[in-house]
Coordinates of C-alpha atoms in Angstrom, one line a residue:
X1 CA 129.8 91.7 149.0
X2 CA 133.4 90.5 148.9
X3 CA 134.6 88.0 151.5
X4 CA 137.5 88.7 153.7
X5 CA 140.8 87.3 152.5
X6 CA 141.4 85.9 155.9
X7 CA 138.3 83.7 155.7
X8 CA 139.2 80.1 155.3
X9 CA 137.1 77.0 154.6
X10 CA 137.3 74.5 157.4
X11 CA 136.3 70.8 157.8
X12 CA 137.1 70.2 154.1
X13 CA 137.2 66.6 152.9
X14 CA 140.4 65.6 151.2
X15 CA 138.4 64.1 148.4
X16 CA 136.0 65.9 146.1
X17 CA 132.5 65.0 147.0
X18 CA 130.1 63.9 144.3
X19 CA 128.3 66.5 142.3
X20 CA 124.6 66.4 141.3
X21 CA 125.5 67.8 137.9
X22 CA 127.7 65.9 135.4
X23 CA 130.2 68.0 133.4
X24 CA 129.3 66.0 130.2
X25 CA 126.2 67.7 128.7
X26 CA 123.4 65.5 127.2
X27 CA 123.5 65.6 123.5
X28 CA 120.1 66.4 122.0
X29 CA 119.3 66.7 118.3
X30 CA 116.0 68.7 118.1
X31 CA 114.3 68.3 114.8
X32 CA 111.0 70.2 115.7
X33 CA 109.5 72.3 118.4
X34 CA 106.7 69.8 119.0
X35 CA 106.3 69.1 122.8
X36 CA 106.1 65.5 124.0
X37 CA 106.4 63.3 127.1
X38 CA 108.6 60.5 128.3
X39 CA 107.2 57.1 129.4
X40 CA 108.9 54.0 130.9
X41 CA 107.6 50.6 130.0
X42 CA 107.6 47.5 132.2
X43 CA 111.1 46.5 131.0
X44 CA 112.6 49.9 132.1
X45 CA 113.0 51.2 128.5
X46 CA 112.3 54.9 127.9
X47 CA 110.1 56.2 125.1
X48 CA 109.5 59.7 123.8
X49 CA 105.8 60.2 123.1
X50 CA 104.8 63.0 120.7
X51 CA 101.5 64.9 120.9
X52 CA 100.1 62.7 118.2
X53 CA 100.9 59.5 120.2
X54 CA 104.0 58.4 118.2
X55 CA 106.4 56.6 120.4
X56 CA 110.2 56.7 119.8
X57 CA 112.5 54.5 121.9
X58 CA 115.3 56.4 123.4
X59 CA 118.9 55.1 123.5
X60 CA 120.4 54.4 126.9
X61 CA 122.9 57.1 127.8
X62 CA 126.4 55.9 128.3
X63 CA 129.6 57.5 129.5
X64 CA 133.1 56.1 129.6
X65 CA 136.2 56.8 131.7
X66 CA 137.2 59.7 129.5
X67 CA 133.8 61.4 130.2
X68 CA 134.3 61.0 134.0
X69 CA 137.8 62.1 134.8
X70 CA 137.5 62.8 138.5
X71 CA 134.6 65.3 138.0
X72 CA 133.2 64.0 141.3
X73 CA 134.1 61.8 144.2
X74 CA 133.1 58.5 142.6
X75 CA 136.6 58.0 141.4
X76 CA 138.8 60.2 143.5
X77 CA 137.5 58.7 146.7
X78 CA 138.3 55.3 145.2
X79 CA 134.9 53.8 144.9
X80 CA 134.7 51.5 141.9
X81 CA 132.1 53.2 139.8
X82 CA 132.1 53.3 136.0
X83 CA 135.3 51.3 135.8
X84 CA 134.1 47.9 134.6
X85 CA 136.0 48.4 131.3
X86 CA 139.2 48.3 133.4
X87 CA 138.9 45.3 135.7
X88 CA 140.0 41.8 136.3
X89 CA 137.1 40.7 134.1
X90 CA 138.8 42.2 131.1
X91 CA 142.0 40.3 131.9
X92 CA 140.0 37.0 132.3
X93 CA 138.5 37.7 128.9
X94 CA 141.8 38.1 127.2
X95 CA 143.3 35.0 128.8
X96 CA 140.2 33.1 127.8
X97 CA 140.6 34.3 124.2
X98 CA 144.3 33.2 124.2
X99 CA 143.3 29.8 125.4
X100 CA 140.8 29.4 122.6
X101 CA 143.3 30.7 120.1
X102 CA 145.9 28.1 121.2
X103 CA 143.3 25.3 121.0
X104 CA 142.3 26.4 117.5
X105 CA 145.9 27.0 116.5
X106 CA 145.0 30.6 115.6
X107 CA 148.0 32.8 116.2
X108 CA 146.3 35.9 114.7
X109 CA 143.9 36.3 117.7
X110 CA 146.5 35.5 120.4
X111 CA 148.0 38.3 122.4
X112 CA 151.0 38.4 124.6
X113 CA 149.9 39.4 128.1
X114 CA 152.3 41.5 130.3
X115 CA 151.6 42.5 133.9
X116 CA 153.5 45.4 135.6
X117 CA 153.3 45.6 139.4
X118 CA 153.8 48.8 141.4
X119 CA 156.1 48.8 144.5
X120 CA 153.2 50.3 146.5
X121 CA 151.1 47.2 145.7
X122 CA 153.9 44.9 146.8
X123 CA 154.1 46.8 150.1
X124 CA 150.4 46.6 150.7
X125 CA 150.4 42.8 150.3
X126 CA 153.6 42.5 152.3
X127 CA 152.0 44.3 155.3
X128 CA 148.8 42.4 155.3
X129 CA 150.3 38.9 154.9
X130 CA 153.5 39.6 156.9
X131 CA 155.8 38.8 153.9
X132 CA 158.8 40.6 152.5
X133 CA 158.4 42.6 149.2
X134 CA 160.6 40.1 147.4
X135 CA 158.3 37.2 148.6
X136 CA 155.2 39.1 147.4
X137 CA 156.8 39.8 144.0
X138 CA 157.6 36.1 143.6
X139 CA 154.2 34.9 144.7
X140 CA 152.3 37.4 142.5
X141 CA 154.5 36.3 139.6
X142 CA 153.5 32.7 140.4
X143 CA 149.9 33.7 140.5
X144 CA 149.7 35.6 137.3
X145 CA 151.8 33.1 135.3
X146 CA 149.5 30.3 136.4
X147 CA 146.6 32.3 135.0
X148 CA 148.3 32.4 131.6
X149 CA 150.3 35.7 131.8
X150 CA 153.5 35.6 129.8
X151 CA 155.7 38.2 131.6
X152 CA 155.6 40.0 135.0
X153 CA 157.6 43.1 135.5
X154 CA 157.6 46.0 138.1
X155 CA 157.2 49.7 137.6
X156 CA 160.2 50.5 139.8
X157 CA 162.2 50.2 136.6
X158 CA 160.1 52.8 134.7
X159 CA 160.1 55.0 137.7
X160 CA 163.8 55.4 137.3
X161 CA 163.2 56.8 133.9
X162 CA 160.4 59.1 135.2
X163 CA 162.6 60.4 138.0
X164 CA 165.5 61.1 135.7
X165 CA 163.4 62.8 133.1
X166 CA 161.6 64.9 135.8
X167 CA 164.9 66.0 137.3
X168 CA 166.3 66.9 133.9
X169 CA 163.2 68.8 133.0
X170 CA 163.3 70.8 136.3
X171 CA 167.0 71.7 135.9
X172 CA 166.2 73.0 132.4
X173 CA 163.3 75.1 133.6
X174 CA 165.2 76.4 136.6
X175 CA 168.2 77.5 134.6
X176 CA 166.0 79.2 132.0
X177 CA 164.1 81.0 134.7
X178 CA 167.4 81.9 136.4
X179 CA 168.8 83.3 133.2
X180 CA 165.6 85.4 132.7
X181 CA 165.8 86.8 136.2
X182 CA 162.7 85.0 137.4
X183 CA 164.3 83.2 140.3
X184 CA 164.6 84.9 143.6
X185 CA 167.5 83.8 145.8
X186 CA 166.7 84.6 149.5
X187 CA 168.6 84.6 152.7
X188 CA 167.6 82.2 155.4
X189 CA 165.7 85.0 157.1
X190 CA 163.7 85.6 153.9
X191 CA 165.3 88.8 152.7
X192 CA 165.3 88.9 148.9
X193 CA 168.6 88.8 147.1
X194 CA 168.3 89.4 143.4
X195 CA 169.8 86.5 141.4
X196 CA 171.9 87.4 138.4
X197 CA 172.3 85.2 135.3
X198 CA 176.0 85.1 136.2
X199 CA 175.3 83.7 139.6
X200 CA 178.2 85.5 141.3
X201 CA 180.0 83.3 143.9
X202 CA 177.3 80.7 143.6
X203 CA 178.7 79.2 140.4
X204 CA 175.5 79.6 138.5
X205 CA 175.8 80.7 134.9
X206 CA 172.1 80.6 134.0
X207 CA 172.9 78.3 131.1
X208 CA 170.0 76.5 129.5
X209 CA 172.2 73.9 127.8
X210 CA 170.5 71.1 129.7
X211 CA 167.2 71.9 128.1
X212 CA 166.1 69.6 125.4
X213 CA 165.3 71.3 122.0
X214 CA 161.6 70.6 122.6
X215 CA 161.8 72.2 126.1
X216 CA 163.5 75.3 124.6
X217 CA 160.8 75.9 122.0
X218 CA 157.6 74.7 123.7
X219 CA 155.4 77.4 124.8
X220 CA 152.0 76.6 126.4
X221 CA 149.6 79.6 126.8
X222 CA 146.4 79.3 128.8
X223 CA 144.2 82.1 127.7
X224 CA 141.3 81.5 130.0
X225 CA 140.8 80.1 133.5
X226 CA 138.2 77.4 133.0
X227 CA 138.1 76.4 136.6
X228 CA 135.9 77.3 139.6
X229 CA 137.7 80.5 140.5
X230 CA 135.6 82.6 138.3
X231 CA 133.7 82.7 134.9
X232 CA 136.4 82.5 132.3
X233 CA 138.8 84.9 134.0
X234 CA 141.7 86.0 131.8
X235 CA 145.1 84.9 133.0
X236 CA 148.6 85.9 132.0
X237 CA 150.4 83.9 129.4
X238 CA 152.8 81.4 130.9
X239 CA 155.9 80.0 129.2
X240 CA 156.3 76.4 130.2
X241 CA 160.1 76.4 129.6
X242 CA 160.6 78.6 132.6
X243 CA 157.3 78.1 134.6
X244 CA 158.1 77.7 138.3
X245 CA 157.2 76.1 140.6
X246 CA 157.3 72.9 138.5
X247 CA 154.6 70.6 139.8
X248 CA 155.0 66.8 139.7
X249 CA 152.8 64.9 137.3
X250 CA 152.8 61.3 138.6
X251 CA 149.5 61.5 140.3
X252 CA 146.5 61.2 137.9
X253 CA 144.0 62.3 140.6
X254 CA 145.8 65.6 140.8
X255 CA 146.1 65.9 137.0
X256 CA 142.4 65.4 136.5
X257 CA 141.6 67.9 139.3
X258 CA 143.9 70.5 137.6
X259 CA 142.4 70.0 134.2
X260 CA 138.8 70.2 135.4
X261 CA 139.1 73.1 137.8
X262 CA 142.3 75.1 137.4
X263 CA 143.3 75.4 133.7
X264 CA 145.8 78.2 134.5
X265 CA 148.0 75.7 136.5
X266 CA 148.7 73.4 133.6
X267 CA 151.9 75.1 132.3
X268 CA 153.5 74.5 135.7
X269 CA 152.9 70.8 135.6
X270 CA 155.9 68.6 134.6
X271 CA 155.5 67.2 131.1
X272 CA 157.1 63.9 132.1
X273 CA 154.8 60.8 131.9
X274 CA 154.1 58.9 135.1
X275 CA 156.0 55.6 135.7
X276 CA 152.8 53.7 134.7
X277 CA 152.6 55.3 131.3
X278 CA 156.4 55.2 130.7
X279 CA 156.1 51.5 131.4
X280 CA 153.3 51.3 128.9
X281 CA 155.4 52.9 126.2
X282 CA 158.3 50.6 127.0
X283 CA 156.2 47.4 126.9
X284 CA 154.3 48.2 123.8
X285 CA 157.1 49.8 121.8
X286 CA 160.5 48.5 123.0
X287 CA 159.6 45.1 124.5
X288 CA 157.2 44.4 121.7
X289 CA 159.9 45.1 119.1
X290 CA 162.3 42.7 120.8
X291 CA 159.7 40.0 120.5
X292 CA 158.8 41.0 116.9
X293 CA 155.3 42.0 118.0
X294 CA 153.1 45.0 117.1
X295 CA 151.7 47.1 120.0
X296 CA 148.2 45.7 119.4
X297 CA 149.6 42.1 119.8
X298 CA 150.4 42.9 123.4
X299 CA 147.9 43.2 126.2
X300 CA 149.5 45.3 129.0
X301 CA 148.1 45.2 132.6
X302 CA 149.3 47.4 135.4
X303 CA 148.6 46.6 139.1
X304 CA 148.3 49.9 140.9
X305 CA 147.4 51.3 144.4
X306 CA 145.0 53.8 143.0
X307 CA 141.7 53.8 141.0
X308 CA 142.7 57.1 139.3
X309 CA 145.3 55.1 137.4
X310 CA 142.5 53.6 135.4
X311 CA 141.5 57.1 134.3
X312 CA 145.1 57.8 133.4
X313 CA 145.4 54.7 131.2
X314 CA 142.2 55.7 129.4
X315 CA 143.4 59.2 128.3
X316 CA 143.4 59.8 124.6
X317 CA 147.0 61.0 124.8
X318 CA 148.1 57.4 125.5
X319 CA 146.2 55.8 122.6
X320 CA 147.7 54.8 119.3
X321 CA 145.4 55.6 116.3
X322 CA 147.8 53.6 114.1
X323 CA 147.5 50.3 116.1
X324 CA 144.1 51.0 117.8
X325 CA 145.6 50.2 121.2
X326 CA 146.5 51.9 124.5
X327 CA 149.9 51.9 126.1
X328 CA 148.2 50.4 129.2
X329 CA 145.2 48.3 128.3
X330 CA 144.0 47.6 131.8
X331 CA 144.6 48.8 135.3
X332 CA 143.8 46.5 138.3
X333 CA 144.1 47.8 141.9
X334 CA 145.6 45.9 144.8
X335 CA 142.2 45.1 146.2
X336 CA 141.0 43.7 142.8
X337 CA 144.0 41.4 142.7
X338 CA 143.2 40.1 146.2
X339 CA 139.6 39.5 145.0
X340 CA 141.0 37.4 142.1
X341 CA 142.5 35.0 144.6
X342 CA 139.1 33.7 145.7
X343 CA 137.7 34.0 142.1
X344 CA 140.4 31.5 141.0
X345 CA 139.5 29.1 143.8
X346 CA 142.7 29.9 145.8
X347 CA 142.9 30.6 149.5
X348 CA 143.0 34.3 150.3
X349 CA 146.2 33.9 152.3
X350 CA 149.0 34.9 149.9
X351 CA 151.5 33.2 152.1
X352 CA 150.2 29.8 150.9
X353 CA 151.0 30.6 147.3
X354 CA 153.9 29.1 145.4
X355 CA 156.8 31.3 144.3
X356 CA 158.4 32.0 140.9
X357 CA 161.6 34.0 140.1
X358 CA 160.9 37.5 138.9
X359 CA 161.3 38.1 135.2
X360 CA 164.5 39.9 134.2
X361 CA 164.3 42.7 131.8
X362 CA 162.0 45.6 132.9
X363 CA 162.5 44.7 136.5
X364 CA 164.6 46.3 139.2
X365 CA 166.1 43.1 140.6
X366 CA 169.7 41.9 140.9
X367 CA 171.6 39.1 142.4
X368 CA 172.3 39.6 146.1
X369 CA 175.7 41.3 146.3
X370 CA 176.4 39.5 149.6
X371 CA 175.7 36.0 148.5
X372 CA 175.7 36.3 144.7
X373 CA 172.7 33.9 144.6
X374 CA 169.3 35.1 145.7
X375 CA 167.5 38.0 144.0
X376 CA 167.3 41.5 145.7
X377 CA 164.8 44.2 144.7
X378 CA 166.1 47.6 143.8
X379 CA 164.5 50.9 144.5
X380 CA 165.2 54.6 144.7
X381 CA 165.5 56.3 148.0
X382 CA 162.8 58.7 149.1
X383 CA 159.2 58.4 150.2
X384 CA 156.6 55.8 149.2
X385 CA 155.0 58.0 146.5
X386 CA 158.0 57.6 144.3
X387 CA 160.6 59.9 145.8
X388 CA 160.2 62.7 143.2
X389 CA 161.0 65.5 145.7
X390 CA 164.0 63.7 147.1
X391 CA 165.6 62.8 143.8
X392 CA 164.9 66.1 142.0
X393 CA 166.4 68.0 144.9
X394 CA 169.5 65.7 144.9
X395 CA 169.9 66.0 141.2
X396 CA 169.4 69.8 141.0
X397 CA 171.7 70.4 143.9
X398 CA 174.5 68.5 142.1
X399 CA 173.9 69.7 138.5
X400 CA 173.2 73.4 139.2
X401 CA 175.2 74.1 142.4
X402 CA 177.7 71.3 142.5
X403 CA 176.5 70.1 145.9
X404 CA 176.9 66.4 146.4
X405 CA 175.7 64.1 149.2
X406 CA 172.2 65.6 149.6
X407 CA 169.8 63.2 151.4
X408 CA 166.3 64.5 152.1
X409 CA 165.3 61.4 154.1
X410 CA 168.2 61.9 156.5
X411 CA 168.0 65.7 156.4
X412 CA 171.6 65.7 155.2
X413 CA 172.6 68.9 153.3
X414 CA 169.1 70.3 153.4
X415 CA 166.6 71.6 155.9
X416 CA 163.4 69.6 156.1
X417 CA 160.3 71.1 157.9
X418 CA 156.7 69.9 158.4
X419 CA 154.5 72.9 157.6
X420 CA 150.8 73.2 158.8
X421 CA 150.2 69.4 158.8
X422 CA 152.0 66.1 158.3
X423 CA 151.0 66.1 154.6
X424 CA 152.9 69.3 153.8
X425 CA 156.7 69.3 153.9
X426 CA 159.2 71.9 152.9
X427 CA 162.8 71.2 151.9
X428 CA 165.3 73.9 151.3
X429 CA 168.9 73.9 150.1
X430 CA 171.3 76.7 151.2
X431 CA 174.5 77.7 149.4
X432 CA 176.7 80.3 151.1
X433 CA 173.9 81.4 153.4
X434 CA 171.3 81.8 150.6
X435 CA 168.3 79.6 150.0
X436 CA 168.7 78.6 146.4
X437 CA 166.3 75.7 146.1
X438 CA 162.9 75.6 148.0
X439 CA 160.9 72.4 147.4
X440 CA 157.7 71.1 149.0
X441 CA 155.5 68.0 149.1
X442 CA 151.7 68.7 149.1
X443 CA 149.4 65.7 149.8
X444 CA 145.6 65.7 150.0
X445 CA 143.2 68.3 148.5
X446 CA 143.4 70.6 151.5
X447 CA 147.1 71.3 150.7
X448 CA 146.6 71.2 147.0
X449 CA 143.9 73.9 147.2
X450 CA 146.2 76.2 149.1
X451 CA 149.0 75.5 146.7
X452 CA 147.1 76.3 143.5
X453 CA 145.7 79.5 145.1
X454 CA 149.2 80.7 145.8
X455 CA 150.5 79.7 142.3
X456 CA 147.7 81.7 140.7
X457 CA 148.4 84.7 142.8
X458 CA 152.2 84.5 142.0
X459 CA 152.9 84.0 145.8
X460 CA 154.2 80.5 145.8
X461 CA 157.8 80.5 147.2
X462 CA 158.7 77.1 145.8
X463 CA 160.6 75.9 142.8
X464 CA 159.3 72.3 142.8
X465 CA 156.3 70.7 144.5
X466 CA 155.6 67.0 144.7
X467 CA 151.7 66.8 144.5
X468 CA 149.6 63.8 145.5
X469 CA 145.8 63.7 145.7
X470 CA 145.7 61.1 148.6
X471 CA 146.7 62.0 152.1
X472 CA 149.9 60.3 153.0
X473 CA 150.5 59.8 149.2
X474 CA 150.5 56.6 147.1
X475 CA 151.0 54.2 149.9
X476 CA 147.5 55.2 151.1
X477 CA 145.9 55.0 147.6
X478 CA 142.3 54.2 147.5
X479 CA 142.9 50.8 145.7
X480 CA 145.2 49.5 148.5
X481 CA 144.4 46.7 150.8
X482 CA 142.5 47.8 154.0
X483 CA 143.7 47.3 157.5
X484 CA 142.0 45.1 160.1
X485 CA 139.4 46.8 162.3
X486 CA 141.7 46.6 165.3
X487 CA 144.4 48.6 163.5
X488 CA 144.2 52.4 163.2
X489 CA 144.7 54.0 159.7
X490 CA 147.8 55.8 161.0
X491 CA 149.4 52.6 162.2
X492 CA 148.5 50.8 159.1
X493 CA 150.1 53.4 156.8
X494 CA 153.2 53.2 158.9
X495 CA 153.3 49.4 158.5
X496 CA 152.9 49.6 154.8
X497 CA 155.5 52.3 154.5
X498 CA 157.9 50.2 156.5
X499 CA 157.3 47.2 154.1
X500 CA 157.8 49.5 151.1
X501 CA 161.4 50.0 152.3
X502 CA 162.1 46.5 153.7
X503 CA 164.9 44.6 152.0
X504 CA 165.1 47.2 149.1
X505 CA 168.6 48.0 147.8
X506 CA 168.6 51.8 147.2
X507 CA 170.1 53.0 143.9
X508 CA 170.1 56.2 142.0
X509 CA 168.2 56.1 138.6
X510 CA 171.4 57.0 136.7
X511 CA 173.1 54.0 138.3
X512 CA 170.7 51.7 136.4
X513 CA 172.9 50.4 133.6
X514 CA 169.9 49.4 131.5
X515 CA 168.7 53.0 131.2
X516 CA 171.6 54.1 129.1
X517 CA 171.1 51.2 126.8
X518 CA 167.4 52.0 126.5
X519 CA 168.1 55.6 125.6
X520 CA 170.4 54.5 122.8
X521 CA 168.6 51.4 121.5
X522 CA 165.0 52.6 121.9
X523 CA 165.0 56.4 121.9
X524 CA 168.1 57.2 119.9
X525 CA 169.6 59.4 122.6
X526 CA 168.6 61.7 125.5
X527 CA 167.2 64.7 123.7
X528 CA 165.6 63.2 120.6
X529 CA 162.2 63.8 119.2
X530 CA 161.4 60.1 119.8
X531 CA 162.4 60.5 123.5
X532 CA 160.0 63.4 123.8
X533 CA 157.2 61.5 122.2
X534 CA 157.7 58.4 124.4
X535 CA 158.5 60.0 127.7
X536 CA 156.5 63.3 127.7
X537 CA 152.8 64.2 127.6
X538 CA 150.5 67.2 127.6
X539 CA 147.4 68.4 129.5
X540 CA 144.1 69.8 128.5
X541 CA 142.0 72.4 130.3
X542 CA 138.3 71.2 130.3
X543 CA 135.5 73.6 130.2
X544 CA 132.6 72.7 132.5
X545 CA 129.2 72.9 131.0
X546 CA 127.1 73.6 134.1
X547 CA 124.1 75.7 133.4
X548 CA 124.1 77.1 137.0
X549 CA 127.3 76.3 138.9
X550 CA 125.7 77.7 142.1
X551 CA 123.2 74.9 142.0
X552 CA 125.9 72.2 142.3
X553 CA 125.7 70.3 145.5
X554 CA 129.1 69.4 147.0

């Protein structure tokens, strides 16, 4: 009996609840059909006992982060389960090894330790301890360098690269889809108006000249839907180069969810790496080369607002077989950093810490333009999840339609609406009375589920969607510091969001002079194969091996 299409699930949790069945099947090598039993001794060890009484000790089953990519709520609801291989204990171990290497005068076992801190983490500490983001940056720099860390950067710098690459990728896809007649231009009232490759009076020529060679030729085909929407249902082939809506790729919780449950959605996801992983590439490849170090001689730690970032760092796509190292070796959340304060015998009040000037290099900091003396943090405009929607809209409006001055935050040049709930926003750009760009921001799994359902049915009206697994986005990541009991979550998120913007000098990514230098020195140009390798990634639909999916408890 089919259910009505109007029937909607209610009271959904924004995080996937834990399942009783693991997606990783137990490996069993049967050598005979002889039946036996399992016994447990006093030490807790397991033994298989054959019918003739022969006992064979069984190995303890182990899984790592790659086996547990958000298949249940233990990670997506930000509970620290199965993440001990990416914790402050690992950082302590490396620093201890470095100390021993220095004492033994053994340079071969010494590793240069680099810490990259996210702006959301800075905002979380700033809100809790009533400091400015600049003060937090300096105090965390002081803290980590006193532990033995060599360099402390921030991921705002790599986010500039991620924003620019995402925007360029979208424009290439949009122009390709436009030239192929796949983009519908609508009036404000919603009447369809067929878009021609020539673009008529809208000054759109449908050219795909912005597309990189790799974007032009890549074609990703998903032959089967491996998700929960049906048993291996066939889906239409999708060409990534023109797949719209393009879905943002910065949130690992969303990526894991898509790979595990909605394989058909993968061609729509942006191939640009997240700021964390671009930072990993820069630190291990470019920064290491400047110091004359191999990637495996650098230990790179990222401080993030989200436990899912540990999963992202552990992906096989970000591992070098040549050097046997990852781009990001360890991810520590904001709460774990705060725990480190007491572990190091320091007062928990960050305000009592010393301060140290922020390292120049991969850091978005400049001299105060007013005084010419003190440092000022730089950042992009837009929301606290990175501003992908805002920047891509601004960039596309200028590059495709010649519209300057778009500001989503100020609703200047675009229409901004909240749809259904506060975690779903819609942003539209009109040119000569026609809606030419329709973007959205979908936060939390309620909104994500609605989004993927519409994309699968070909009913999504959007060209680009910023997708984040957490309600309210990265500023409310599961690894962020928690509010006092007397403060409501809504008020706490507002406080952290305000700190995220406090004292930050807004700047467009293309205004970062170091980026042009990086493209030339490190990547050999904008559209090179090396640029694609270092700044782009791919995704993998994962087939679930549940014997009876109906038996899974959610």
